[in-house]
Coordinates of C-alpha atoms in Angstrom, one line a residue:
Chain A
M37 CA -13.8 24.0 9.1
T38 CA -10.1 24.2 9.2
R39 CA -7.5 25.5 11.7
N40 CA -7.5 28.7 9.6
F41 CA -11.1 29.4 10.4
W42 CA -10.5 29.1 14.1
L43 CA -7.4 31.2 13.8
L44 CA -9.3 34.0 12.0
S45 CA -12.3 33.8 14.4
S46 CA -10.0 33.9 17.4
L47 CA -8.1 36.9 16.0
I48 CA -11.4 38.7 15.1
F49 CA -12.8 38.0 18.6
G50 CA -9.6 39.0 20.3
L51 CA -9.2 42.3 18.4
I52 CA -12.8 43.3 18.9
F53 CA -12.6 42.6 22.6
V54 CA -9.4 44.5 23.0
G55 CA -10.9 47.4 21.1
L56 CA -14.1 47.4 23.2
F57 CA -12.5 47.1 26.5
S58 CA -9.6 49.5 25.9
V59 CA -12.1 51.9 24.3
N60 CA -9.8 52.1 21.3
N61 CA -11.1 51.9 17.7
V62 CA -7.7 50.8 16.2
P63 CA -7.9 47.1 17.2
I64 CA -11.5 47.0 15.8
L65 CA -10.2 48.6 12.6
L66 CA -7.4 46.0 12.4
A67 CA -10.1 43.2 12.7
L68 CA -12.0 44.6 9.7
P69 CA -9.8 43.1 6.9
L70 CA -10.0 39.7 8.7
L71 CA -13.7 40.0 9.0
V72 CA -14.1 40.8 5.3
Y73 CA -11.7 37.9 4.5
L74 CA -13.9 35.5 6.6
G75 CA -17.0 36.9 5.0
F76 CA -15.7 36.2 1.5
A77 CA -14.7 32.7 2.5
I78 CA -18.2 32.1 3.9
A79 CA -19.7 33.5 0.7
Y80 CA -17.7 31.1 -1.4
M81 CA -18.0 28.1 1.0
P82 CA -17.7 24.9 -1.0
P83 CA -21.1 23.2 -1.7
A84 CA -21.9 19.6 -0.9
P85 CA -20.5 17.8 -3.9
S86 CA -21.8 15.0 -5.9
L87 CA -18.7 13.1 -7.1
E88 CA -18.5 9.8 -8.9
A89 CA -15.3 7.8 -9.3
S90 CA -14.4 4.9 -11.5
R91 CA -11.2 2.9 -11.7
E92 CA -9.5 1.0 -14.5
L93 CA -6.5 -1.2 -14.1
S94 CA -4.6 -2.5 -17.1
T95 CA -4.7 -6.0 -15.4
L96 CA -6.1 -7.4 -12.2
D97 CA -3.5 -10.2 -12.0
S98 CA 0.0 -9.3 -12.6
S99 CA 3.5 -10.8 -12.0
L100 CA 6.4 -9.5 -10.0
G101 CA 7.9 -6.2 -11.2
K102 CA 5.5 -5.9 -14.2
P103 CA 4.1 -2.3 -14.5
I104 CA 0.3 -1.9 -14.0
D105 CA -1.5 1.2 -15.3
V106 CA -4.1 2.6 -13.0
K107 CA -6.6 5.2 -14.1
V108 CA -9.1 6.8 -11.7
R109 CA -11.7 9.1 -13.1
V110 CA -13.6 11.5 -10.8
V111 CA -16.6 13.2 -12.3
N112 CA -18.1 16.3 -10.7
E113 CA -21.9 16.3 -10.9
S114 CA -22.4 19.2 -8.6
K115 CA -21.7 22.9 -8.8
F116 CA -18.3 24.4 -9.5
L117 CA -15.6 23.3 -7.0
E118 CA -12.9 25.9 -6.7
E119 CA -10.2 23.7 -5.2
I120 CA -10.4 19.9 -5.0
S121 CA -7.5 17.7 -3.9
L122 CA -7.8 14.1 -4.9
V123 CA -5.7 11.4 -3.2
D124 CA -5.9 7.7 -4.2
N125 CA -5.9 5.1 -1.4
V126 CA -4.0 1.9 -1.8
R127 CA -3.8 -0.8 0.8
G128 CA -1.6 -3.9 0.7
S129 CA 0.6 -6.3 2.5
H130 CA 3.7 -5.0 0.7
S131 CA 4.3 -1.6 -0.7
L132 CA 3.5 -0.7 -4.3
V133 CA 6.1 1.4 -6.0
I134 CA 4.8 4.3 -8.2
V135 CA 6.8 4.0 -11.4
K136 CA 5.1 6.9 -13.2
G137 CA 2.6 9.5 -12.4
G138 CA 1.3 10.4 -8.9
L139 CA -1.4 9.3 -6.5
S140 CA -2.7 12.9 -5.9
K141 CA -3.9 15.8 -7.8
R142 CA -5.2 19.3 -7.0
L143 CA -7.4 21.2 -9.4
S144 CA -10.7 23.1 -10.0
L145 CA -13.7 21.2 -11.4
V146 CA -16.7 22.7 -13.1
N147 CA -20.0 20.9 -13.3
G148 CA -19.7 17.8 -15.5
E149 CA -16.0 18.0 -15.7
S150 CA -13.8 15.0 -14.9
A151 CA -10.3 14.6 -13.4
D152 CA -8.1 11.7 -14.1
L153 CA -5.5 10.3 -11.8
I154 CA -3.2 8.3 -14.0
Y155 CA -0.2 6.4 -12.7
T156 CA 1.8 3.2 -13.1
V157 CA 2.6 0.9 -10.3
A158 CA 4.8 -2.1 -9.8
G159 CA 5.3 -4.1 -6.7
Q160 CA 6.2 -7.2 -4.9
R161 CA 4.1 -10.3 -4.5
G162 CA 0.9 -9.4 -2.7
R163 CA -2.7 -8.6 -2.8
Y164 CA -3.5 -4.9 -3.0
S165 CA -6.9 -3.2 -2.4
F166 CA -7.7 0.0 -4.0
E167 CA -10.5 1.5 -1.9
G168 CA -11.3 4.8 -3.3
V169 CA -10.3 8.4 -3.6
Q170 CA -10.1 10.9 -0.8
A171 CA -11.4 14.3 -1.9
Q172 CA -10.7 17.5 0.0
I173 CA -12.8 20.4 -1.2
S174 CA -12.2 24.0 -0.3
E175 CA -12.6 27.5 -1.5
H176 CA -9.6 29.6 -2.7
F177 CA -8.8 30.9 0.8
G178 CA -8.6 27.4 2.3
V179 CA -10.7 28.5 5.3
F180 CA -13.4 25.9 4.8
Q181 CA -12.4 22.5 3.8
N182 CA -14.6 19.4 3.6
E183 CA -13.3 15.8 3.2
Y184 CA -15.2 13.1 1.3
F185 CA -14.4 9.6 0.4
I186 CA -15.4 8.5 -3.1
P187 CA -15.4 4.7 -3.4
A188 CA -13.7 3.2 -6.5
R189 CA -12.8 -0.3 -5.5
A190 CA -10.5 -2.8 -7.2
Q191 CA -8.2 -5.6 -6.2
L192 CA -4.9 -6.3 -7.7
S193 CA -3.0 -9.5 -7.2
I194 CA 0.7 -9.7 -7.9
F195 CA 1.6 -13.3 -8.3
P196 CA 4.8 -14.9 -7.1
E197 CA 7.7 -15.4 -9.5
I198 CA 7.1 -18.6 -11.4
T199 CA 10.1 -20.6 -12.7
K200 CA 9.2 -23.1 -15.4
L201 CA 10.1 -26.5 -14.2
R202 CA 10.6 -29.7 -16.2
S203 CA 8.0 -32.4 -15.7
I204 CA 8.4 -33.8 -12.2
K205 CA 8.3 -37.6 -12.0
I206 CA 6.2 -38.5 -8.9
R207 CA 5.1 -41.9 -7.9
P208 CA 2.0 -41.7 -5.7
R209 CA 0.4 -44.8 -4.2
Q210 CA -2.8 -44.1 -6.0
T211 CA -3.6 -42.4 -9.2
R212 CA -6.8 -41.1 -10.7
G213 CA -8.8 -42.6 -13.5
F214 CA -7.7 -40.4 -16.3
A215 CA -4.8 -40.7 -18.6
G216 CA -1.7 -38.8 -17.6
P217 CA 2.1 -38.9 -17.2
I218 CA 2.4 -41.1 -14.1
L219 CA 3.0 -44.8 -14.2
A220 CA 0.0 -46.2 -12.3
R221 CA 1.3 -49.6 -11.3
I222 CA -1.6 -51.1 -13.1
G223 CA -1.5 -53.1 -16.3
G224 CA -3.3 -51.7 -19.3
A225 CA -2.8 -49.3 -22.2
G226 CA 0.5 -47.4 -22.0
T227 CA 4.0 -47.3 -23.3
D228 CA 6.2 -48.8 -20.7
F229 CA 6.4 -52.6 -20.3
Y230 CA 4.6 -53.8 -17.2
G231 CA 4.4 -57.6 -17.4
V232 CA 3.0 -60.6 -19.2
R233 CA -0.4 -62.2 -18.7
E234 CA -2.4 -64.9 -20.4
Y235 CA -4.1 -64.0 -23.6
Q236 CA -7.6 -62.7 -23.3
L237 CA -10.2 -62.5 -26.0
G238 CA -10.0 -59.1 -27.7
D239 CA -6.2 -58.6 -27.1
P240 CA -4.6 -57.2 -30.3
L241 CA -2.4 -59.7 -32.0
R242 CA 0.6 -57.4 -32.1
R243 CA 0.7 -57.5 -28.3
I244 CA 1.1 -61.3 -28.1
N245 CA 4.5 -62.3 -26.7
W246 CA 5.3 -64.9 -29.3
K247 CA 8.6 -66.0 -27.7
L248 CA 6.9 -66.9 -24.5
S249 CA 3.9 -68.4 -26.1
S250 CA 6.2 -70.7 -28.2
R251 CA 7.3 -72.3 -24.9
Y252 CA 3.8 -73.2 -23.9
P253 CA 2.1 -74.7 -26.9
Q254 CA -1.4 -74.8 -25.3
S255 CA -1.6 -71.1 -24.3
L256 CA -0.9 -67.6 -25.6
F257 CA 0.6 -64.7 -23.6
T258 CA 0.1 -61.0 -24.1
N259 CA 2.5 -58.2 -23.2
E260 CA 1.0 -55.7 -20.9
S261 CA 2.0 -52.1 -20.6
E262 CA 1.7 -50.0 -17.5
Q263 CA -1.1 -47.5 -17.4
E264 CA -0.2 -43.9 -17.3
R265 CA -2.5 -41.7 -15.3
I266 CA -2.8 -38.4 -13.5
A267 CA -2.6 -38.1 -9.8
D268 CA -3.8 -36.0 -6.9
V269 CA -1.1 -33.6 -5.8
G270 CA -1.4 -31.8 -2.5
L271 CA 0.9 -28.8 -2.1
I272 CA 1.6 -27.7 1.5
L273 CA 3.3 -24.4 2.1
D274 CA 4.8 -23.8 5.5
A275 CA 3.9 -20.2 6.5
R276 CA 4.9 -20.5 10.1
Q277 CA 6.8 -17.4 11.2
Q278 CA 9.1 -19.6 13.4
S279 CA 10.5 -21.3 10.3
D280 CA 11.1 -18.1 8.3
I281 CA 14.4 -16.3 8.1
N282 CA 14.9 -12.6 7.3
S283 CA 18.2 -11.6 5.7
K284 CA 19.5 -8.8 3.5
E285 CA 18.4 -10.8 0.5
G286 CA 14.8 -10.7 1.7
M287 CA 12.7 -13.4 3.3
L288 CA 13.2 -17.1 2.9
F289 CA 9.4 -17.4 2.8
E290 CA 9.4 -15.5 -0.5
H291 CA 11.5 -18.3 -2.0
S292 CA 9.1 -20.9 -0.5
V293 CA 6.2 -19.1 -2.1
N294 CA 7.9 -18.9 -5.5
A295 CA 8.8 -22.6 -5.3
T296 CA 5.2 -23.6 -4.4
G297 CA 3.9 -21.5 -7.3
S298 CA 6.5 -23.1 -9.7
L299 CA 5.6 -26.6 -8.5
A300 CA 1.9 -26.0 -8.8
D301 CA 2.5 -24.7 -12.4
A302 CA 4.5 -27.8 -13.3
F303 CA 2.0 -30.3 -11.8
L304 CA -1.0 -28.6 -13.4
R305 CA 0.8 -28.5 -16.8
D306 CA 1.3 -32.3 -16.5
G307 CA -2.5 -32.6 -16.0
H308 CA -2.6 -33.5 -12.3
R309 CA -5.3 -32.5 -9.9
V310 CA -3.6 -30.0 -7.5
G311 CA -4.7 -28.6 -4.2
L312 CA -3.0 -26.1 -1.9
Y313 CA -2.8 -25.9 1.8
I314 CA -1.1 -23.0 3.5
Y315 CA -0.2 -23.8 7.1
G316 CA 1.0 -21.1 9.5
Y317 CA -0.8 -18.0 10.6
S318 CA -4.0 -19.8 9.8
V319 CA -5.1 -22.5 7.4
E320 CA -5.8 -21.5 3.9
R321 CA -7.0 -24.1 1.4
I322 CA -7.6 -24.3 -2.3
F323 CA -9.5 -27.5 -3.0
P324 CA -7.9 -29.8 -5.6
G325 CA -8.7 -28.9 -9.2
Y326 CA -7.3 -29.0 -12.7
G327 CA -6.2 -26.5 -15.4
K328 CA -5.6 -22.9 -15.8
I329 CA -8.4 -21.7 -13.5
Q330 CA -6.9 -23.8 -10.7
R331 CA -3.5 -22.3 -11.5
E332 CA -5.0 -18.9 -11.1
N333 CA -6.7 -19.8 -7.9
I334 CA -3.5 -21.2 -6.4
L335 CA -1.4 -18.2 -7.5
K336 CA -4.0 -15.8 -6.0
A337 CA -3.8 -17.7 -2.7
L338 CA 0.0 -17.5 -2.9
S339 CA -0.1 -13.8 -3.7
R340 CA -1.8 -13.1 -0.4
A341 CA 0.2 -15.7 1.7
H342 CA 2.2 -14.3 4.5
T343 CA 3.9 -15.7 7.6
G344 CA 2.4 -15.3 11.0
V345 CA 2.3 -16.8 14.5
N346 CA -0.5 -19.1 15.5
F347 CA 0.3 -21.0 18.7
A348 CA -2.2 -23.7 17.7
L349 CA -0.3 -24.3 14.5
E350 CA 3.2 -23.9 15.7
N351 CA 4.1 -27.5 14.9
L352 CA 3.0 -29.9 12.2
N353 CA 1.0 -32.1 14.5
F354 CA -2.2 -30.3 13.5
L355 CA -1.6 -30.6 9.8
S356 CA -5.0 -31.8 8.6
T357 CA -4.6 -34.7 6.2
R358 CA -8.4 -35.0 5.6
F359 CA -8.2 -32.2 3.1
F360 CA -6.3 -34.4 0.6
P361 CA -7.7 -37.7 -0.7
P362 CA -6.0 -40.8 0.7
K363 CA -2.7 -41.9 -0.8
T364 CA -2.2 -38.6 -2.5
Q365 CA 1.2 -37.3 -3.4
L366 CA 1.9 -34.5 -0.9
V367 CA 4.6 -32.0 -1.8
M368 CA 5.6 -29.8 1.1
V369 CA 7.7 -26.7 0.8
S370 CA 9.2 -25.9 4.1
P371 CA 12.6 -25.0 5.6
L372 CA 11.9 -27.7 8.2
K373 CA 12.5 -27.5 11.9
P374 CA 14.0 -30.3 14.0
E375 CA 10.6 -30.9 15.7
D376 CA 8.9 -31.4 12.3
L377 CA 10.6 -34.8 12.0
N378 CA 8.0 -36.9 13.9
P379 CA 4.9 -35.4 12.5
L380 CA 6.2 -35.8 8.9
V381 CA 7.1 -39.5 9.5
R382 CA 3.7 -40.0 11.0
L383 CA 2.1 -38.3 8.0
H384 CA 4.0 -40.5 5.6
S385 CA 3.0 -43.6 7.5
T386 CA -0.7 -42.8 7.1
G387 CA -0.3 -43.6 3.4
Y388 CA 0.7 -40.3 1.8
E389 CA 3.6 -40.2 -0.5
L390 CA 5.6 -37.2 0.7
L391 CA 8.1 -35.1 -1.2
I392 CA 9.7 -32.2 0.7
V393 CA 11.3 -29.3 -1.1
S394 CA 13.2 -27.6 1.7
P395 CA 14.8 -24.2 1.1
N396 CA 18.0 -24.3 3.2
P397 CA 17.6 -21.8 6.0
I398 CA 21.1 -22.1 7.3
H399 CA 22.7 -21.2 4.0
F400 CA 20.2 -18.4 3.6
E401 CA 21.0 -16.9 7.0
I402 CA 24.8 -17.3 6.8
Q403 CA 24.8 -14.8 3.9
K404 CA 24.1 -12.1 6.4
Y405 CA 27.5 -12.7 8.2
D406 CA 31.1 -12.7 7.2
R407 CA 32.3 -16.2 8.1
Q408 CA 35.9 -15.4 7.4
K409 CA 36.0 -12.7 10.2
N410 CA 34.3 -14.9 12.7
P411 CA 35.6 -18.4 13.2
E412 CA 33.0 -19.2 15.9
L413 CA 30.3 -18.4 13.4
D414 CA 31.9 -20.9 11.0
L415 CA 31.8 -23.5 13.6
A416 CA 28.2 -22.7 14.5
F417 CA 27.3 -22.9 10.8
R418 CA 28.9 -26.3 10.5
L419 CA 27.2 -27.7 13.6
A420 CA 23.8 -26.4 12.3
M421 CA 24.4 -28.0 8.9
I422 CA 25.3 -31.3 10.6
E423 CA 22.1 -31.2 12.6
R424 CA 20.1 -30.4 9.4
I425 CA 21.8 -33.2 7.4
L426 CA 21.0 -35.7 10.1
M427 CA 17.4 -34.6 10.2
L428 CA 17.1 -34.9 6.4
R429 CA 18.8 -38.3 6.5
K430 CA 16.2 -39.5 9.1
L431 CA 13.4 -38.3 6.9
R432 CA 14.9 -40.1 3.9
R433 CA 15.2 -43.3 5.9
A434 CA 11.6 -43.1 6.7
G435 CA 10.9 -43.1 3.0
I436 CA 10.3 -39.4 2.5
Q437 CA 11.8 -37.8 -0.5
V438 CA 13.6 -34.7 0.5
I439 CA 15.1 -32.0 -1.7
D440 CA 17.6 -29.7 0.1
W441 CA 17.4 -26.5 -1.9
R442 CA 19.9 -23.7 -1.6
V443 CA 17.9 -20.8 -2.8
E444 CA 20.6 -19.3 -4.9
S445 CA 20.6 -22.3 -7.2
S446 CA 18.0 -23.0 -9.8
L447 CA 14.9 -24.9 -8.5
D448 CA 14.5 -26.6 -11.8
Q449 CA 18.0 -28.0 -11.7
V450 CA 17.7 -29.1 -8.1
V451 CA 14.3 -30.8 -8.5
Y452 CA 15.2 -32.4 -11.8
Q453 CA 18.4 -33.9 -10.5
A454 CA 16.9 -35.0 -7.2
V455 CA 13.9 -36.7 -8.8
R456 CA 16.1 -38.4 -11.4
R457 CA 18.7 -39.5 -8.9
H458 CA 16.0 -40.7 -6.5
P459 CA 13.3 -42.4 -8.5
A460 CA 10.4 -43.1 -6.1
G461 CA 10.1 -46.6 -7.5
N462 CA 13.4 -47.5 -5.9
R463 CA 12.2 -46.3 -2.5
I464 CA 12.1 -49.8 -1.0
L465 CA 15.5 -50.7 -2.4
Q466 CA 17.0 -47.6 -0.9
I467 CA 15.6 -48.3 2.5
A468 CA 16.9 -51.8 2.3
S469 CA 20.4 -50.6 1.4
Chain B
M7 CA 2.7 29.8 -9.8
K8 CA 4.7 32.9 -10.9
I9 CA 1.8 35.4 -10.3
T10 CA 1.3 34.2 -6.7
K11 CA 5.0 34.2 -6.0
Y12 CA 5.3 37.8 -7.2
F13 CA 2.2 38.8 -5.3
L14 CA 3.6 37.2 -2.1
I15 CA 6.9 39.0 -2.5
S16 CA 5.0 42.3 -3.0
A17 CA 2.8 41.7 0.0
F18 CA 5.9 41.1 2.2
L19 CA 7.6 44.2 0.9
I20 CA 4.5 46.4 1.3
A21 CA 3.9 45.0 4.9
A22 CA 7.5 45.6 5.8
L23 CA 7.6 49.2 4.3
I24 CA 4.3 50.4 5.7
T25 CA 4.7 49.0 9.2
S26 CA 8.4 50.1 9.4
F27 CA 7.3 53.6 8.2
A28 CA 4.6 53.7 10.8
F29 CA 7.1 52.8 13.6
W30 CA 9.6 55.3 12.1
E31 CA 7.0 58.0 12.5
I32 CA 6.9 57.4 16.2
D33 CA 10.7 57.0 16.4
S34 CA 10.4 53.4 17.5
W35 CA 13.5 51.7 16.2
V36 CA 12.6 48.6 18.4
G37 CA 9.4 48.4 16.5
I38 CA 11.1 48.6 13.1
G39 CA 13.7 46.0 14.2
I40 CA 11.0 43.6 15.4
T41 CA 8.9 44.1 12.3
L42 CA 11.7 43.5 9.9
F43 CA 13.1 40.6 11.9
W44 CA 9.7 39.0 12.0
L45 CA 9.1 39.4 8.2
I46 CA 12.6 38.2 7.4
L47 CA 12.1 35.1 9.6
W48 CA 8.8 34.5 7.8
W49 CA 10.5 34.8 4.4
V50 CA 13.3 32.4 5.5
S51 CA 10.7 29.9 6.7
Q52 CA 9.2 29.7 3.2
S53 CA 11.3 26.5 2.6
A54 CA 10.0 24.8 5.8
A55 CA 7.6 22.1 5.0
S56 CA 5.3 22.8 8.0
N57 CA 2.0 24.4 7.1
F58 CA 1.9 26.1 10.6
M59 CA 4.6 28.6 9.8
P60 CA 2.5 31.2 7.9
S61 CA -0.1 31.2 10.6
I62 CA 2.4 31.7 13.4
F63 CA 4.0 34.6 11.6
F64 CA 0.6 36.1 10.6
V65 CA -0.6 36.0 14.3
G66 CA 2.8 37.5 15.4
F67 CA 2.5 40.3 12.9
I68 CA -1.1 41.2 13.9
F69 CA 0.2 41.2 17.5
I70 CA 3.0 43.6 16.5
C71 CA 0.4 45.9 14.9
L72 CA -1.9 45.7 17.9
V73 CA 0.9 46.6 20.3
G74 CA 2.0 49.3 17.9
S75 CA -1.5 50.8 17.9
F76 CA -1.2 51.3 21.7
W77 CA 2.3 52.9 21.2
G78 CA 0.7 55.5 18.9
L79 CA 1.1 54.1 15.4
R80 CA -1.0 55.9 12.7
P81 CA -4.3 53.7 12.5
S82 CA -4.4 53.9 8.7
L83 CA -0.8 52.6 8.4
S84 CA -1.4 49.7 10.9
F85 CA -4.6 48.9 8.9
L86 CA -2.7 48.8 5.6
G87 CA 0.0 46.7 7.2
V88 CA -2.6 44.2 8.4
I89 CA -4.1 44.1 4.9
A90 CA -0.7 43.5 3.3
V91 CA 0.2 40.8 5.9
L92 CA -3.2 39.2 5.3
N93 CA -2.4 39.0 1.6
A94 CA 1.0 37.5 2.4
W95 CA -0.5 34.9 4.7
D96 CA -3.2 33.9 2.2
S97 CA -0.7 33.8 -0.8
D98 CA 1.8 31.8 1.2
R99 CA -0.8 29.2 2.0
F100 CA -2.1 29.2 -1.5
Y101 CA 1.4 28.8 -2.8
R102 CA 2.1 25.9 -0.5
R103 CA -1.2 24.1 -1.5
W104 CA -0.6 24.4 -5.2
K105 CA 3.2 24.2 -5.3
G106 CA 3.6 20.8 -7.1
V107 CA 0.9 21.4 -9.7
E108 CA 1.8 21.7 -13.3
N109 CA 1.8 25.3 -14.5
N110 CA -0.7 25.3 -17.4
Q111 CA -3.4 27.6 -18.5
S112 CA -6.0 26.2 -16.1
M113 CA -3.5 26.7 -13.2
R114 CA -3.0 30.3 -14.3
N115 CA -6.7 30.9 -14.4
I116 CA -7.0 29.5 -10.8
E117 CA -4.2 31.9 -9.7
R118 CA -5.9 34.8 -11.4
K119 CA -9.3 34.1 -9.7
H120 CA -7.6 33.8 -6.4
L121 CA -5.8 37.0 -6.9
I122 CA -9.0 38.9 -7.9
R123 CA -10.7 37.6 -4.8
I124 CA -8.0 38.7 -2.4
L125 CA -7.9 42.1 -4.1
A126 CA -11.6 42.3 -3.7
V127 CA -11.2 41.6 0.0
D128 CA -8.6 44.4 0.2
G129 CA -10.8 46.8 -1.6
T130 CA -13.9 46.0 0.5
A131 CA -11.9 46.3 3.7
V132 CA -10.5 49.7 2.6
I133 CA -13.9 51.0 1.7
L134 CA -15.5 49.8 4.9
A135 CA -12.6 51.2 6.9
A136 CA -13.0 54.6 5.2
I137 CA -16.7 54.6 5.9
G138 CA -16.1 53.5 9.5
L139 CA -13.4 56.1 10.1
S140 CA -15.6 58.9 8.8
F141 CA -18.2 58.3 11.5
K142 CA -17.7 59.6 14.9
A143 CA -19.8 58.1 17.7
Q144 CA -19.8 58.6 21.4
L145 CA -20.6 55.4 23.2
N146 CA -21.0 55.0 26.9
F147 CA -19.9 51.9 28.8
G148 CA -23.4 50.2 28.8
I149 CA -23.6 50.4 25.0
I150 CA -20.0 49.1 24.6
L151 CA -20.9 46.2 26.9
L152 CA -24.1 45.5 24.8
C153 CA -22.1 45.7 21.6
G154 CA -19.6 43.2 23.0
F155 CA -22.3 40.9 24.2
L156 CA -24.1 41.1 20.8
A157 CA -20.7 40.4 19.0
V158 CA -20.1 37.3 21.1
I159 CA -23.6 36.0 20.6
S160 CA -23.6 36.7 16.8
L161 CA -20.1 35.2 16.2
S162 CA -20.8 32.1 18.3
R163 CA -24.1 31.6 16.4
L164 CA -22.3 32.1 13.1
I165 CA -19.7 29.5 14.1
S166 CA -22.2 26.9 15.2
L167 CA -24.2 27.5 12.0
L168 CA -21.1 27.0 9.9
R169 CA -20.1 23.9 11.9
N170 CA -23.6 22.4 11.3
H171 CA -23.3 23.3 7.7
S172 CA -20.0 21.6 7.2
Q173 CA -21.1 18.5 9.2
G174 CA -24.3 18.3 7.2
S175 CA -22.4 18.2 4.0

């Protein structure tokens, strides 16, 4: 029953009472059309409907900005419904934009007839739940109105923006047993020269180092190549709200998510076993795995990642390393906070090779302000930059590879140049220098 | 939504004309002024997004007719005014509900069905009023009290029945 029903009832009651108590037939006469109107509404009261809904999405996993077609079909399996209003329900972390069509429709439905809600959406990274259709059924006077929920569930993931990165040269302390692109620090079949050892039965003749063997008449020596293998890569995404920055350009976290997705894509393309660990509002883990399915799993996890406050996880002291196999290559994407220095050094000292891709929060935040107008701001910016440079230097001295990334520049360029300039094999030399 | 729009305009005009004429008959210029002012205000509020508006003006107009009946308005004219304003209220709400819908053949059919039903309400109300006015009954206070009591009971029973029905569905 709607407000209109109560309004009509009150008016009818009121007019009849005024007529009875004033012994005047006119108010009762005035109530008559309203009474007839209400009578007609009762006679055509909407029946209990039997509605079925189904939903079709052009894709369940999409990328940023790509349009997705949604079609919801509602079938009426009951009597004639004079007026039915259908509204589709969408829930998500970020808003979806309706590109074409509409989420609602009003129409009449006869028995067996169906109504289609067709629209196109596009949206930002996120996970969106389509729950079902809200149906409002009424007669033509709108006096009686019943609401129903018709479930038609579907989930849509909009993946982060992936930049195709060139192969990243990592040097973990331990590799896995399968062939891959990483030099494993073990002699065997490969392409790069590794060393010379004494000839063993079965070595191919073309591998014999004849020059060296000629100096030792009693023995033969064989050239040995360095084995190339795949590695375990653990991606860690910093989702702590304290380390995120909001500016007119958006959230710094979005850049971190995109970078994590791009890195996962690059490592999986190289054949590595990649796992993901999102640290912030809670701990979300994707166990290490290979290939396209793992890529999909990681991107799905990234699509629903968001920042949040969890006082138990406000610093990196509680970063669980047990999730990753020992001596794994860890790649952390974090803007870094000054208090993260010690936990990261400790993490590195436990045997993990650590590469940090750090979106620069100071450069990101300064875009909000006009530095020319405010000289104090410029000074503050420079001081903050000095503090950050010092922190990054300390991390590098501890043997951690750090990539300082200004988000306006290409991640591919930055990573490629940093990895080329700073080959992990020279780590000890750099520390010594 | 052309048919409904025209019907709505006609209902407004008829309500304004009939009620103003009824007030003019009793030389109540105040009544004419209030009636016209109220209907113009209703017309102006058409663009307002709030769905309360038609109901507020509808109740106001019924109140004007009720007060007018005590000032001596001709009952048949008040009755016709109420019918016209009921049509306006219903059409206004119908128009607001269906405003954004594409104007195709099925929409025109819905409009036509709605229009037929509201005209059926008008016809039934006129016939019942004609029958009712042709009777003359002398009732004493006890019978009036009994009628009132029965009206209260029957309407409250009806409301609870409808409420159960809508909850059950």
